[in-house]
Coordinates of C-alpha atoms in Angstrom, one line a residue:
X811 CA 27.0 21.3 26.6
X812 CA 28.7 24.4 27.2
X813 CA 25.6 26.9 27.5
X814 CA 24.4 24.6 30.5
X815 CA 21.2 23.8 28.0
X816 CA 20.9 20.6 27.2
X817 CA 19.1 20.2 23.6
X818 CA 17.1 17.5 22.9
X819 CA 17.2 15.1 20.0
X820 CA 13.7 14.1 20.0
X821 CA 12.3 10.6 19.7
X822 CA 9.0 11.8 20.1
X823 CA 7.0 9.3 17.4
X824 CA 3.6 9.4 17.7
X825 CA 3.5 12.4 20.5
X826 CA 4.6 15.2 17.7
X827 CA 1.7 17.9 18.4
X828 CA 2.2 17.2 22.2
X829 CA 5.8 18.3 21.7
X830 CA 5.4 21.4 19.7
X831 CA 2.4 22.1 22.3
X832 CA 5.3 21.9 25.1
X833 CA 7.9 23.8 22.7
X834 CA 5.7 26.5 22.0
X835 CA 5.1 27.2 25.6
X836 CA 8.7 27.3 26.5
X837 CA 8.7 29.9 23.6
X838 CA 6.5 31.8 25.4
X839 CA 8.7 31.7 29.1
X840 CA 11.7 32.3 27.1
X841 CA 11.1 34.0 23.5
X842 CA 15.1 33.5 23.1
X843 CA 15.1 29.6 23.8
X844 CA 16.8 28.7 20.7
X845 CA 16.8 25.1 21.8
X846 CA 12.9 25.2 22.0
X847 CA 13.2 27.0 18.3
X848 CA 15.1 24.6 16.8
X849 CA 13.0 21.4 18.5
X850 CA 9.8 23.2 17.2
X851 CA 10.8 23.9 13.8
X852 CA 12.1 19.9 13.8
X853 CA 8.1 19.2 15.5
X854 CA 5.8 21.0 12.9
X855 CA 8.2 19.4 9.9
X856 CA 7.2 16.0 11.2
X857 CA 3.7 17.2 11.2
X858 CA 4.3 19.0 8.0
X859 CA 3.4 22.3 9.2
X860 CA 5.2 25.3 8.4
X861 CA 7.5 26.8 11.4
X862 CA 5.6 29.8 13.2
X863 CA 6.4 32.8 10.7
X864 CA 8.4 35.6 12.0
X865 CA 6.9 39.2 12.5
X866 CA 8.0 42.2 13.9
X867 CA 7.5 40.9 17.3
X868 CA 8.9 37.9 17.2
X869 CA 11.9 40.6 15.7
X870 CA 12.0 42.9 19.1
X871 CA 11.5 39.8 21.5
X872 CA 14.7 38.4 19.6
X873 CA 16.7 41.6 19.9
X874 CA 15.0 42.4 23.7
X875 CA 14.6 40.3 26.6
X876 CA 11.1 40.8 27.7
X877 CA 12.2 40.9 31.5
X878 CA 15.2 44.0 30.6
X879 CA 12.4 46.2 28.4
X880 CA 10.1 45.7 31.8
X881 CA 12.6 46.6 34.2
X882 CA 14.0 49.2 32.1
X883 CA 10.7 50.5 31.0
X884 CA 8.9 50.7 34.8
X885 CA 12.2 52.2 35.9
X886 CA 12.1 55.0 34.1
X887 CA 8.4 55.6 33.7
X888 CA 8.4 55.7 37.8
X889 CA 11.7 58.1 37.5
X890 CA 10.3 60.7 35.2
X891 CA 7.2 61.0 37.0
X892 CA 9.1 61.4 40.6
X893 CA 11.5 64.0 38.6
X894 CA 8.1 65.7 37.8
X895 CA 6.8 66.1 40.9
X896 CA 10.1 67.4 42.3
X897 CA 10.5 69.5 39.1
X898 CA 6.6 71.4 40.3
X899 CA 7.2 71.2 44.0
X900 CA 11.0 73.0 43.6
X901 CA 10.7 76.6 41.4
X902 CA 14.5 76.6 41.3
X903 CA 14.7 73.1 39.1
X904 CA 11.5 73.3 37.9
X905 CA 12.9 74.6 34.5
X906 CA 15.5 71.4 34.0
X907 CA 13.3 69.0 35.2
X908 CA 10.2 69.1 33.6
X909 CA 11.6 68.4 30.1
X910 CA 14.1 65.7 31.2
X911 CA 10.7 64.0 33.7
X912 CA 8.5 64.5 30.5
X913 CA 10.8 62.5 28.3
X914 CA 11.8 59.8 30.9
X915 CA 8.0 58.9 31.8
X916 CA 7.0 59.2 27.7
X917 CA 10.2 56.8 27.0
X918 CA 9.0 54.5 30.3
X919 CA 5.3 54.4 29.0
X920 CA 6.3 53.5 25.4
X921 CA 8.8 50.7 26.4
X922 CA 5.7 49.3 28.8
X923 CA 3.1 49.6 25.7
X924 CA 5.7 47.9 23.5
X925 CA 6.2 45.0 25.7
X926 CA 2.1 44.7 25.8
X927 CA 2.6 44.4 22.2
X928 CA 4.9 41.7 21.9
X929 CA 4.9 39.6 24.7
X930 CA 4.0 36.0 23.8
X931 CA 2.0 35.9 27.3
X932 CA -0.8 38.1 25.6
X933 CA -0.5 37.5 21.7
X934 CA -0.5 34.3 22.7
X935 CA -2.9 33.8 25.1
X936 CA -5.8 32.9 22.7
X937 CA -4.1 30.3 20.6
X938 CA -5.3 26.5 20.9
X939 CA -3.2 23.8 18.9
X940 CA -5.4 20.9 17.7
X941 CA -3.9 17.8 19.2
X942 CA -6.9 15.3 18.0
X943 CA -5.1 12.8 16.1
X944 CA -7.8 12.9 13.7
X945 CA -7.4 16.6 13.6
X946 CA -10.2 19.0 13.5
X947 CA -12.5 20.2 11.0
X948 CA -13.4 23.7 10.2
X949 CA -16.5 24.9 9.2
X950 CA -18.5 27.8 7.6
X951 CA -20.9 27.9 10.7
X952 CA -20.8 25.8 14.0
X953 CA -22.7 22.8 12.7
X954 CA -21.3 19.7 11.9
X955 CA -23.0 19.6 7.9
X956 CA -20.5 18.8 5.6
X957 CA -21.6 21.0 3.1
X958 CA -20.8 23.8 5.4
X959 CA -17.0 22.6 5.9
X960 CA -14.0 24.6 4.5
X961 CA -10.7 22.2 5.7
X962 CA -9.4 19.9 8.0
X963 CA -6.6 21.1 10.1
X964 CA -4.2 18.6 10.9
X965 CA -2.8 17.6 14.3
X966 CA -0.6 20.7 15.6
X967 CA -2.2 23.0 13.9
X968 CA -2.8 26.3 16.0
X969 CA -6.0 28.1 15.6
X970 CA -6.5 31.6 17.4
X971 CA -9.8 31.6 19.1
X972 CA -11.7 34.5 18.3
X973 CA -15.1 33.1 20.0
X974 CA -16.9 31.0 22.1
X975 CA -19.9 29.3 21.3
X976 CA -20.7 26.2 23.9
X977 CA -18.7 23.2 22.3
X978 CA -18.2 25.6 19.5
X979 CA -15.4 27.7 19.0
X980 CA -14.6 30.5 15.8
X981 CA -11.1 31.1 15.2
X982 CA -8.3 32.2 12.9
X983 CA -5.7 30.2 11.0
X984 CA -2.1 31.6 10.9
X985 CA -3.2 32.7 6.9
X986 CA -5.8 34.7 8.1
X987 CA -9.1 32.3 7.4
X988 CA -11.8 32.2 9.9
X989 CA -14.2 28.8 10.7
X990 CA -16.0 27.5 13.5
X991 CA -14.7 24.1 15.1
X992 CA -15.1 22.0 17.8
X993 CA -13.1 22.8 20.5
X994 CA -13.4 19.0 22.0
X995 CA -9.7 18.4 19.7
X996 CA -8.1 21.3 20.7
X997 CA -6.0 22.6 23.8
X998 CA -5.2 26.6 24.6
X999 CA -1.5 26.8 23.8
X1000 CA -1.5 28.8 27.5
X1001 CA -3.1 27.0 30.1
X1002 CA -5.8 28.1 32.1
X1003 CA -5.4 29.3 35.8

């Protein structure tokens, strides 16, 4: 096509969750990837999940790329603080320096802490999508008594681990509901190193 992208019409039967696992991930190189939006959205329907809900950072990531609010951010973070130091070593500029270093390093350190915020590498990093065909049960403690269980949560369902406990793991469901489950059926959304 003409963006050099090629999109995918996905006959991906069967291998659903492992395609939204892959879709999400490309989400989290590229926040912009429409491609990998689009191939998601078409993903969870087949599952018959709902498509990851937008937020206010999925808002600035759409409206900044990650690598420009770096860039930009460490540029002039590193800019006002040399202006600074010039501004105190040199009495003769130190009166238009100081305010124009002070407000270059305090724009520079709030660009960096909003790209903390948003970027998918660290909101992301402690989501696990269930990939068990059978899916995964959650339950009210980590025991396997079925008096103690609260849902099922169907293949590609991502769960953001709060805990660890052995084979055990507590998490948090995109509506906001906490459970222990196994962690056997699930796999972290960003790999380990």
């Amino acid at each position: 096509d003409v963006t050099g992208v090629q999109t995918c019409a996905l006959p991906i039967f069967g291998k659903e969750a492992e395609a939204a696992l892959a879709f999400r991930r490309a989400l989290i190189l590229d926040p912009r990837f429409q491609p990998a939006k689009t191939a998601l959205r078409d993903a969870n329907a087949q599952l018959g999940l709902p498509s990851p809900s937008r937020n206010w950072r999925t808002a600035v990531t759409n409206r900044i790329p990650l690598d420009e609010l770096s860039i930009g951010g460490a540029a002039a973070f590193w800019l006002g603080a040399f202006l600074f130091l010039v501004g105190l070593i040199s009495v003769k500029s130190r009166r238009a320096l100081l305010p124009v270093s002070l407000s270059l390093t305090i724009c520079g350190a709030a660009a960096l802490v909003l790209l903390w915020l948003v970027d998918p590498r660290e909101t992301n990093s402690r989501d696990a999508m269930v990939l068990s065909p059978v899916g995964a049960v959650l339950y009210k403690t980590p025991t396997q008594d079925p008096s103690q269980k609260i849902t099922t949560l169907g293949q590609g369902t991502v769960v953001k681990i709060l805990t660890k406990r052995g084979r055990w793991g507590h998490g948090e469901l995109p509506g906001g509901q906490l459970g222990w489950f196994l962690l056997e059926g699930t796999t972290p959304v960003i790999p380990a190193a």
